[in-house]
Coordinates of C-alpha atoms in Angstrom, one line a residue:
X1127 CA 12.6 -7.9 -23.7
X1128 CA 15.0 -6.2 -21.9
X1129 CA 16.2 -5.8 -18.0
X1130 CA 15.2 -3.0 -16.1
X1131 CA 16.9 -1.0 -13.3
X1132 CA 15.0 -0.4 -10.7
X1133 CA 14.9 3.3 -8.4
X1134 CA 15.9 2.6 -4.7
X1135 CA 13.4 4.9 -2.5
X1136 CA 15.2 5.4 0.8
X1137 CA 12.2 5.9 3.3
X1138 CA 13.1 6.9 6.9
X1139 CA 10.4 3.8 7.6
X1140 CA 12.3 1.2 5.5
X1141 CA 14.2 -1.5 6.5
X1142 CA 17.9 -2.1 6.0
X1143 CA 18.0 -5.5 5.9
X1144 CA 14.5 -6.9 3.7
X1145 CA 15.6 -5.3 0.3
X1146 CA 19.7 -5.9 0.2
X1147 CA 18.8 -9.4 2.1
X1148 CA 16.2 -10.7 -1.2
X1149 CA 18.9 -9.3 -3.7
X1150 CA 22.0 -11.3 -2.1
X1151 CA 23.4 -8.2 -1.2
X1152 CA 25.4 -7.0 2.1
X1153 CA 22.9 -6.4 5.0
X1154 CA 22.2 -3.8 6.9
X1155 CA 22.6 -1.1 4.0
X1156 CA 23.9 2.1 4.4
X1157 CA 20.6 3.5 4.8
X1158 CA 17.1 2.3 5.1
X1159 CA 15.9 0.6 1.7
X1160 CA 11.9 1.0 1.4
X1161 CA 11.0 0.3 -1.9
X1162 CA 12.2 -0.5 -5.5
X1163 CA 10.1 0.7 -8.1
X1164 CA 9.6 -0.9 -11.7
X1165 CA 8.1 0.9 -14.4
X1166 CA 7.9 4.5 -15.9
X1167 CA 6.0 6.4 -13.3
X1168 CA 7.5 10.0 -14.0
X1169 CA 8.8 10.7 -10.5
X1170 CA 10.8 7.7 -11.1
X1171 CA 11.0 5.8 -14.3
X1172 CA 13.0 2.6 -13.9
X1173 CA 15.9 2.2 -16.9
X1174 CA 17.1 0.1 -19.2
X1175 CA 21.0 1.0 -20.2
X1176 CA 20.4 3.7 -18.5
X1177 CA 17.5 5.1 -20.5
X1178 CA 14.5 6.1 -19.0
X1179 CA 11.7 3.8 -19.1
X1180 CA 9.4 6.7 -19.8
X1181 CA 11.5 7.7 -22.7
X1182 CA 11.4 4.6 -24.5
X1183 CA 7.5 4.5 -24.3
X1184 CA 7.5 8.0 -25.6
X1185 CA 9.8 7.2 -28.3
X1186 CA 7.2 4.1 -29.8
X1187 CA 4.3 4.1 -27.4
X1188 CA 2.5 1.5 -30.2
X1189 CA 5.6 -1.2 -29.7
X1190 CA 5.5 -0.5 -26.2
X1191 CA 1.6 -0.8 -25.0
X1192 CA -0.5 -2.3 -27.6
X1193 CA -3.3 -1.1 -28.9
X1194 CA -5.3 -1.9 -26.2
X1195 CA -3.5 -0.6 -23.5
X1196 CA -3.3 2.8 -25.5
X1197 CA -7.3 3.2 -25.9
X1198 CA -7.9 2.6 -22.4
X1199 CA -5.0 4.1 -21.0
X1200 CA -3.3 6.5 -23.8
X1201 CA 0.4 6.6 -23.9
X1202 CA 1.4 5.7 -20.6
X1203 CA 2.0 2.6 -19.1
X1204 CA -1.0 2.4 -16.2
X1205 CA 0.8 0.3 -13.8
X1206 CA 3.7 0.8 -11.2
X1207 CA 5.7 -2.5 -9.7
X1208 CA 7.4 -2.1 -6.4
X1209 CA 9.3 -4.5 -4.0
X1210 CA 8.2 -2.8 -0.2
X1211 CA 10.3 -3.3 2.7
X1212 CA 9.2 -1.8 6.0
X1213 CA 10.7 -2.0 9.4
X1214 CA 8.7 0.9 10.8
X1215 CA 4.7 1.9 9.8
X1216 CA 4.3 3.7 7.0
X1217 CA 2.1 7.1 7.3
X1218 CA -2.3 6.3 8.4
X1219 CA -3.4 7.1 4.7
X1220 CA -6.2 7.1 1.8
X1221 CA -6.2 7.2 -1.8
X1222 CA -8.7 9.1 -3.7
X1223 CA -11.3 7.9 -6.5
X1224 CA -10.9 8.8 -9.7
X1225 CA -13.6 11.5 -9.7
X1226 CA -11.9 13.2 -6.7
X1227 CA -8.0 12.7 -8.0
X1228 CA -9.4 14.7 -10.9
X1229 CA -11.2 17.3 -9.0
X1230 CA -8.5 17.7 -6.2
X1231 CA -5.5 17.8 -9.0
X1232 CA -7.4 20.9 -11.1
X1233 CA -8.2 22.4 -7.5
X1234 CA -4.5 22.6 -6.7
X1235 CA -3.4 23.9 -10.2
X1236 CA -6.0 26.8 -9.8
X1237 CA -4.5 27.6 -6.4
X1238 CA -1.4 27.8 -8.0
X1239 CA 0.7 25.1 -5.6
X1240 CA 3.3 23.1 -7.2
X1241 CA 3.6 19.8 -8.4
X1242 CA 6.8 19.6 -6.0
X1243 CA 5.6 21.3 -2.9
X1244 CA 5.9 19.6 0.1
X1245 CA 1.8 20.9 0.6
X1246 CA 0.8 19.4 -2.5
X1247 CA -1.9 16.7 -1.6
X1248 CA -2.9 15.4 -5.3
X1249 CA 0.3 14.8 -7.8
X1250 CA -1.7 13.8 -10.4
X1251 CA -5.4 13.6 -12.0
X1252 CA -5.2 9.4 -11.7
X1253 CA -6.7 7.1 -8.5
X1254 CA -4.5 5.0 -7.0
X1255 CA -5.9 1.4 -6.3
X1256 CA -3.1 -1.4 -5.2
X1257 CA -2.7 -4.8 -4.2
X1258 CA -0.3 -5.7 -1.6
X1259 CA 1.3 -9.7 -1.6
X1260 CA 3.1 -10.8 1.1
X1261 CA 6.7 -12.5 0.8
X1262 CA 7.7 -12.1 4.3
X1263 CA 5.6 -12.1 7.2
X1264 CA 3.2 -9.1 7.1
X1265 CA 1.7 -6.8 9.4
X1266 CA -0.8 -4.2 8.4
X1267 CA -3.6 -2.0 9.3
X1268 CA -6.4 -2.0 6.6
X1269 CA -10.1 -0.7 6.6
X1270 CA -12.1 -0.6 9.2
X1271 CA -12.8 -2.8 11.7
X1272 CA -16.8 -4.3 11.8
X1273 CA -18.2 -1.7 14.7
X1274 CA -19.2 -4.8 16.7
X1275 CA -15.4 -6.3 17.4
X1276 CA -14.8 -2.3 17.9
X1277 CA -17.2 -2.5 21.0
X1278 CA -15.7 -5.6 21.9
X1279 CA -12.4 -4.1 21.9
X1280 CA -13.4 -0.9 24.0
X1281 CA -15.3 -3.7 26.7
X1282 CA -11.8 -5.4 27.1
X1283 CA -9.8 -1.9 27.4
X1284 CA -12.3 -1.2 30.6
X1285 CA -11.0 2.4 30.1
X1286 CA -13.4 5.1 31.3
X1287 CA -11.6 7.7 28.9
X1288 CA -12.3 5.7 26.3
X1289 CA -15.9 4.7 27.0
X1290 CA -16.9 8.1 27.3
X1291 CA -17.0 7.8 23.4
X1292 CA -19.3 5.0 23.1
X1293 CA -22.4 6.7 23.1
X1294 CA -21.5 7.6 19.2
X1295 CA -21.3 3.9 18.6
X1296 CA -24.6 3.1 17.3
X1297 CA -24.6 -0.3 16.0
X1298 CA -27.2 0.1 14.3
X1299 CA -25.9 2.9 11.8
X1300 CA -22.3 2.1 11.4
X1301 CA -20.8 4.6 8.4
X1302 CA -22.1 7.4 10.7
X1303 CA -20.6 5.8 13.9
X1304 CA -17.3 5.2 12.5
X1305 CA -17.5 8.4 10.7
X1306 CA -18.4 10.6 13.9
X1307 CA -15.8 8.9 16.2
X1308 CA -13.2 9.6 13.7
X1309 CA -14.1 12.9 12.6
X1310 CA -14.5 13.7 16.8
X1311 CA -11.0 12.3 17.8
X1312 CA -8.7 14.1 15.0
X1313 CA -10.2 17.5 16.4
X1314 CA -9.8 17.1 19.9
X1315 CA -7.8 19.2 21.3
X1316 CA -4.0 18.1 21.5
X1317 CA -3.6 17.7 25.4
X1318 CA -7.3 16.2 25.2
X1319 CA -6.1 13.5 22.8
X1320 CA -2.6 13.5 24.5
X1321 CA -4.5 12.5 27.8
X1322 CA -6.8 9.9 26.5
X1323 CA -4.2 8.3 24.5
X1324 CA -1.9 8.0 27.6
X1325 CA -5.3 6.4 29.6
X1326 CA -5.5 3.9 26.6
X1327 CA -2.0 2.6 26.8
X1328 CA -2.3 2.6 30.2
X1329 CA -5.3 -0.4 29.7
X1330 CA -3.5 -1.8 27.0
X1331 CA -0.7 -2.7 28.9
X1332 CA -2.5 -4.5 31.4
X1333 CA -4.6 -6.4 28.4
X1334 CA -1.5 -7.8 26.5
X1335 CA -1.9 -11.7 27.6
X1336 CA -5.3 -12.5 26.8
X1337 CA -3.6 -14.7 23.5
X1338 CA -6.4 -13.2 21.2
X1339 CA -7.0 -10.8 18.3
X1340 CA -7.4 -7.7 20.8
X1341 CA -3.7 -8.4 22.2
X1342 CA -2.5 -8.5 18.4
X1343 CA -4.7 -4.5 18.3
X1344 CA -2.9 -3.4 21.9
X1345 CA 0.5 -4.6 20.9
X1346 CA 0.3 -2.5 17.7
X1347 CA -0.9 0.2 19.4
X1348 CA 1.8 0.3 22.1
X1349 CA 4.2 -0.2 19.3
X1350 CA 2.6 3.1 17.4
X1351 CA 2.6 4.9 20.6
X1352 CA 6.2 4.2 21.1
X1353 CA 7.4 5.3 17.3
X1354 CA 4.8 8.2 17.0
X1355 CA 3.8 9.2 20.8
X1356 CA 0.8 11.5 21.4
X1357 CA 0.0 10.9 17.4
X1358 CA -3.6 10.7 15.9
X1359 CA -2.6 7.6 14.2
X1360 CA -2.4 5.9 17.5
X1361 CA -6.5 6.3 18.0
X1362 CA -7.0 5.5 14.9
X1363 CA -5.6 2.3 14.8
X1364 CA -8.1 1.5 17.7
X1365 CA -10.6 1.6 14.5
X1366 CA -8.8 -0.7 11.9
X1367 CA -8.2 -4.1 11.0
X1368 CA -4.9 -5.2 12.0
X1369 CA -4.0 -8.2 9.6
X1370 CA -0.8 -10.6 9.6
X1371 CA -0.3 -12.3 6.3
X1372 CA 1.9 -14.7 5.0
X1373 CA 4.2 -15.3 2.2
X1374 CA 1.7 -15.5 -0.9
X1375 CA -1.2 -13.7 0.7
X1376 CA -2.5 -10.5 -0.9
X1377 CA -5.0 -7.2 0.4
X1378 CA -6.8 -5.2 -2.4
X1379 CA -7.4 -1.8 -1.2
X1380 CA -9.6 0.6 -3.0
X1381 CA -10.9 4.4 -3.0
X1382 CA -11.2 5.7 0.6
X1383 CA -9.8 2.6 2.3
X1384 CA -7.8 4.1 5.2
X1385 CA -4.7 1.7 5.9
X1386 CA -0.9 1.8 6.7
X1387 CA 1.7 -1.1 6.3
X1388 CA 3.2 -1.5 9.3
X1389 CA 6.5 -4.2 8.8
X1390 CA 7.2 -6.8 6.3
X1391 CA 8.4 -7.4 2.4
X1392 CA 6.0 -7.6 -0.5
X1393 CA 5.6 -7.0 -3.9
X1394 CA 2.6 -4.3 -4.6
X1395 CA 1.4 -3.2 -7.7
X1396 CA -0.6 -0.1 -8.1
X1397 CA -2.4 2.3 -10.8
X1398 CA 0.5 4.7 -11.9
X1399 CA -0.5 7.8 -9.4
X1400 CA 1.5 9.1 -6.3
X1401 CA -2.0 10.6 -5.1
X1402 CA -1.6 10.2 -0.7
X1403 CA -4.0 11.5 1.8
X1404 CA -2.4 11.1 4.9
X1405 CA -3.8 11.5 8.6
X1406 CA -0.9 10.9 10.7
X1407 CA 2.4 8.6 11.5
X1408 CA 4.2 10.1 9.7
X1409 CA 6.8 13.3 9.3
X1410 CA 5.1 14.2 5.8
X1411 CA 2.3 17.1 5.0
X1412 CA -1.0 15.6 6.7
X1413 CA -4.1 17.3 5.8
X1414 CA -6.8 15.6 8.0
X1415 CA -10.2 17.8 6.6
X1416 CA -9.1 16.4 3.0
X1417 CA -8.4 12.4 4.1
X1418 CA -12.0 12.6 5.7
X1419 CA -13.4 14.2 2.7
X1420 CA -11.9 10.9 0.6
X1421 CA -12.6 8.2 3.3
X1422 CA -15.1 5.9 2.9
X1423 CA -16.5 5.5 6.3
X1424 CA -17.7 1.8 6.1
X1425 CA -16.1 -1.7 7.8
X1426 CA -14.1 -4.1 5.9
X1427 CA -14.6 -7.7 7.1
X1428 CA -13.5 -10.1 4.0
X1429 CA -9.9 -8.8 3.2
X1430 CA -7.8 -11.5 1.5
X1431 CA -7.4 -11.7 -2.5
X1432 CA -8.6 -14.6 -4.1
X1433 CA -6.1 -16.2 -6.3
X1434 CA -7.3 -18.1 -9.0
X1435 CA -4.0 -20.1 -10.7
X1436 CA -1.6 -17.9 -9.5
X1437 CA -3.5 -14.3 -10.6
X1438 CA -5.0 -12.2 -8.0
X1439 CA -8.1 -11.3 -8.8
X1440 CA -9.1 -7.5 -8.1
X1441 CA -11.2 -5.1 -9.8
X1442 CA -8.7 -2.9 -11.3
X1443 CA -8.3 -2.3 -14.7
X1444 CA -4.9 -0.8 -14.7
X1445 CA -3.1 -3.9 -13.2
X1446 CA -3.0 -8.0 -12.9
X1447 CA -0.6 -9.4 -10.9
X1448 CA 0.4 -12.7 -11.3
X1449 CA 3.0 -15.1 -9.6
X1450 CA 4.1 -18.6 -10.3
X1451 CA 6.9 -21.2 -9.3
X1452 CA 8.6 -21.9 -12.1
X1453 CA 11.8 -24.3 -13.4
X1454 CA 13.1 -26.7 -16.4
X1455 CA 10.2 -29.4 -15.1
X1456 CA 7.1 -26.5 -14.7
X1457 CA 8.0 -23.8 -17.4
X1458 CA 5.6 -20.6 -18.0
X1459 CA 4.8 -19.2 -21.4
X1460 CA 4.1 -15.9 -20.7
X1461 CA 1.7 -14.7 -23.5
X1462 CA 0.6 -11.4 -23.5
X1463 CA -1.4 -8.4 -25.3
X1464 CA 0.6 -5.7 -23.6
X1465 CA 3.5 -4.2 -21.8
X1466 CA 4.3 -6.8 -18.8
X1467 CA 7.0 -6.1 -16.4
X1468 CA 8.6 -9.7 -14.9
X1469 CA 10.5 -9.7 -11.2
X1470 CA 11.5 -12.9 -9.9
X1471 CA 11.6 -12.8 -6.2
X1472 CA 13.3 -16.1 -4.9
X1473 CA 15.5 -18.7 -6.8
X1474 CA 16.6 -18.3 -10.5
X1475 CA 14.7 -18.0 -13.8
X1476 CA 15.6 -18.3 -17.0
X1477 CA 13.3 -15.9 -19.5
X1478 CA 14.4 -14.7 -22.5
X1479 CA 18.0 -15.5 -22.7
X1480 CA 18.6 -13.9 -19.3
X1481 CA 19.1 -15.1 -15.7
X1482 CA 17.2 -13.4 -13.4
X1483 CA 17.8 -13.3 -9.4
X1484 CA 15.7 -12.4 -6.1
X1485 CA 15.0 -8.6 -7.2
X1486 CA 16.1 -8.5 -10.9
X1487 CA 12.7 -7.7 -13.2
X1488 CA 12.7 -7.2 -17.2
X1489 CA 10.8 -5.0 -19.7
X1490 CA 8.7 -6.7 -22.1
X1491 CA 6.6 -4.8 -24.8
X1492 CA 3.0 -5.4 -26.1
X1493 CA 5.2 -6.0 -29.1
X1494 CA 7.3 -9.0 -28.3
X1495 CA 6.6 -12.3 -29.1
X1496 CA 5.3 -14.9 -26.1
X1497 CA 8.5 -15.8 -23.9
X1498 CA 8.9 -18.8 -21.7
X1499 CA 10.4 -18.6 -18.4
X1500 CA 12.1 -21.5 -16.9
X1501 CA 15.5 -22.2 -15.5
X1502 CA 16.5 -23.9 -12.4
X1503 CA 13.8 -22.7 -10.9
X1504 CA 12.3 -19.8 -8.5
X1505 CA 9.6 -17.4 -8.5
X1506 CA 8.1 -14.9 -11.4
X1507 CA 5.3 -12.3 -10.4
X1508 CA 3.8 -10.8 -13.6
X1509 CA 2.6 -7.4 -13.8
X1510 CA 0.2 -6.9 -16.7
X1511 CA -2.5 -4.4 -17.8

């Protein structure tokens, strides 16, 4: 077991105070702080002693994973850790499938576009599911919202640009409702859009005080309008689910799940890809034909992760996440049959003969022994295979 060094991402959307603020550090930083990433994904392995993280797997990938980990997975560790901080949305985006991270990373190799270029939709031939857990207050925009609240939505709006589109709501056929209105308002023309999007802040503003969900949708939208005006993003979050969570709540999202994080600190764990579709909100290369051709066009009602002593159950194989309080009087043996990577997040634990701090995570090996953590107490998430 050993402590890892994690890669500061500098996002424009992140925030300068969430990151350096958890770690004790002086706040605001220099410049914004979006994520810290801990494991040995090749675009930025974490360290230990300055080592790379993927050079030490490389180096005894039977020590490091297991055998378990190496028939599913083969030498690689399958899971990335990250501490998110956003003070500003991140871009409207989908994740492939498996089948399609496959097919869309041998397409791009047999155009010939490289693994760097700024075009370069699919990075790698892996999907990307994640789990999101809240330790600040949360905002996000995830899935799809059920077409019904969607009507309701466009009744309280009273806007006749945007009724003019509710013909293609047929509640009877949802995939094909949601999939037509979507598909319809990224290929609008861009004064078109530009004009219905200025109508629909135009009702929003006069809708803000009604004290329910649908002034929570408006606000965001007004807020999206303002960072990103005239963007595509801005519709589309007339569509989605717009979720506040709590400290210790978590979001699964799978294949095709179109979402964006809007502000907040969390801890997310994901399959080891940096595979993005993005649609809009954001700066970066957006290719709209190829997020529609990986959305899944169907309404997400029951979001929250059920958490089942302290793990967060979700259907990935290439990650479990795990957190638990922990001190002298509540100790954790962590046992495992893999590589785990440990981050404590508030207080101080004790695990294997170091301290660790708010934002201080170790290495352990499929080949150490079962370590307890303890100390004067704080709080350990767990990332395991």
């Amino acid at each position: 077991m050993q402590q890892l060094t994690g890669v500061l991402r500098a996002y424009p959307w992140g925030s300068r105070t969430l990151i350096p603020q958890l770690r004790g550090l002086p706040a605001p930083s220099d410049r914004p702080e979006a994520e810290l990433w801990f494991g040995a994904h090749p675009a930025g392995p974490s360290t230990i002693d300055g080592r790379p993280l993927t050079e030490i797997i490389a180096e005894d990938p039977a020590a490091a994973l297991g055998p378990r980990v190496r028939e599913q997975f083969g030498d690689r560790l399958p899971f990335l850790l990250k501490l998110l901080a956003a003070a500003e949305p991140l871009s409207l985006q989908a994740h492939p499938s498996a089948d399609q991270a496959r097919e869309g990373f041998a397409r791009e190799n047999d155009q010939g576009i490289a693994l760097n270029a700024s075009n370069r939709n699919y990075k790698d031939s892996s999907h990307k599911p994640e789990l999101i857990v809240a330790l600040s207050e949360f905002h996000a925009m995830i899935g799809f919202r059920p077409l019904e609240l969607t009507r309701e939505l466009f009744a309280a709006l009273s806007c006749p640009e945007l009724d003019r589109y509710l013909t293609i709501l047929d509640p009877f056929n949802e995939s094909d409702s949601l999939r037509g209105l979507f598909t319809t308002w990224i290929s609008i023309p861009a004064q078109a859009r530009q004009e219905l999007i200025d109508a629909v802040v135009t009702a929003a503003s006069t809708n803000l005080q009604r004290g329910d969900w649908i002034s929570n949708v408006l606000v965001n939208v007004l807020e999206l309008q303002e960072r990103y005006p005239g963007d595509i993003g801005v519709l589309g979050a007339l569509l989605l689910n717009h979720v506040r969570m709590y400290p210790g709540e978590g979001i699964y999202l799978d294949a095709g799940q179109l979402h964006a994080y809007v502000r907040g600190l969390g801890v997310e764990i994901m399959a080891n890809s940096d595979n993005v579709l993005r649609g809009g909100l954001t700066s970066k290369y957006v290719d709209v034909p190829e997020l529609v051709r990986v959305l899944e066009f169907s309404s997400l009602s029951d979001l929250g992760v059920y958490r089942d002593e302290g793990v967060y159950l979700t259907p990935a194989p290439e990650f479990q996440l795990t957190c638990r309080e922990v001190s002298q009087d509540s100790p954790w043996t962590i046992d495992h049959d893999g590589p785990a990577i440990a981050m404590c997040t508030a207080g101080t634990v004790e695990l294997g003969g170091m301290t660790l701090n708010p934002g201080d995570a170790v290495w352990i090996p499929a080949s150490d022994p079962a370590a307890t953590a303890g100390g004067a107490g704080g709080q350990l998430f767990l990332a395991t295979a």
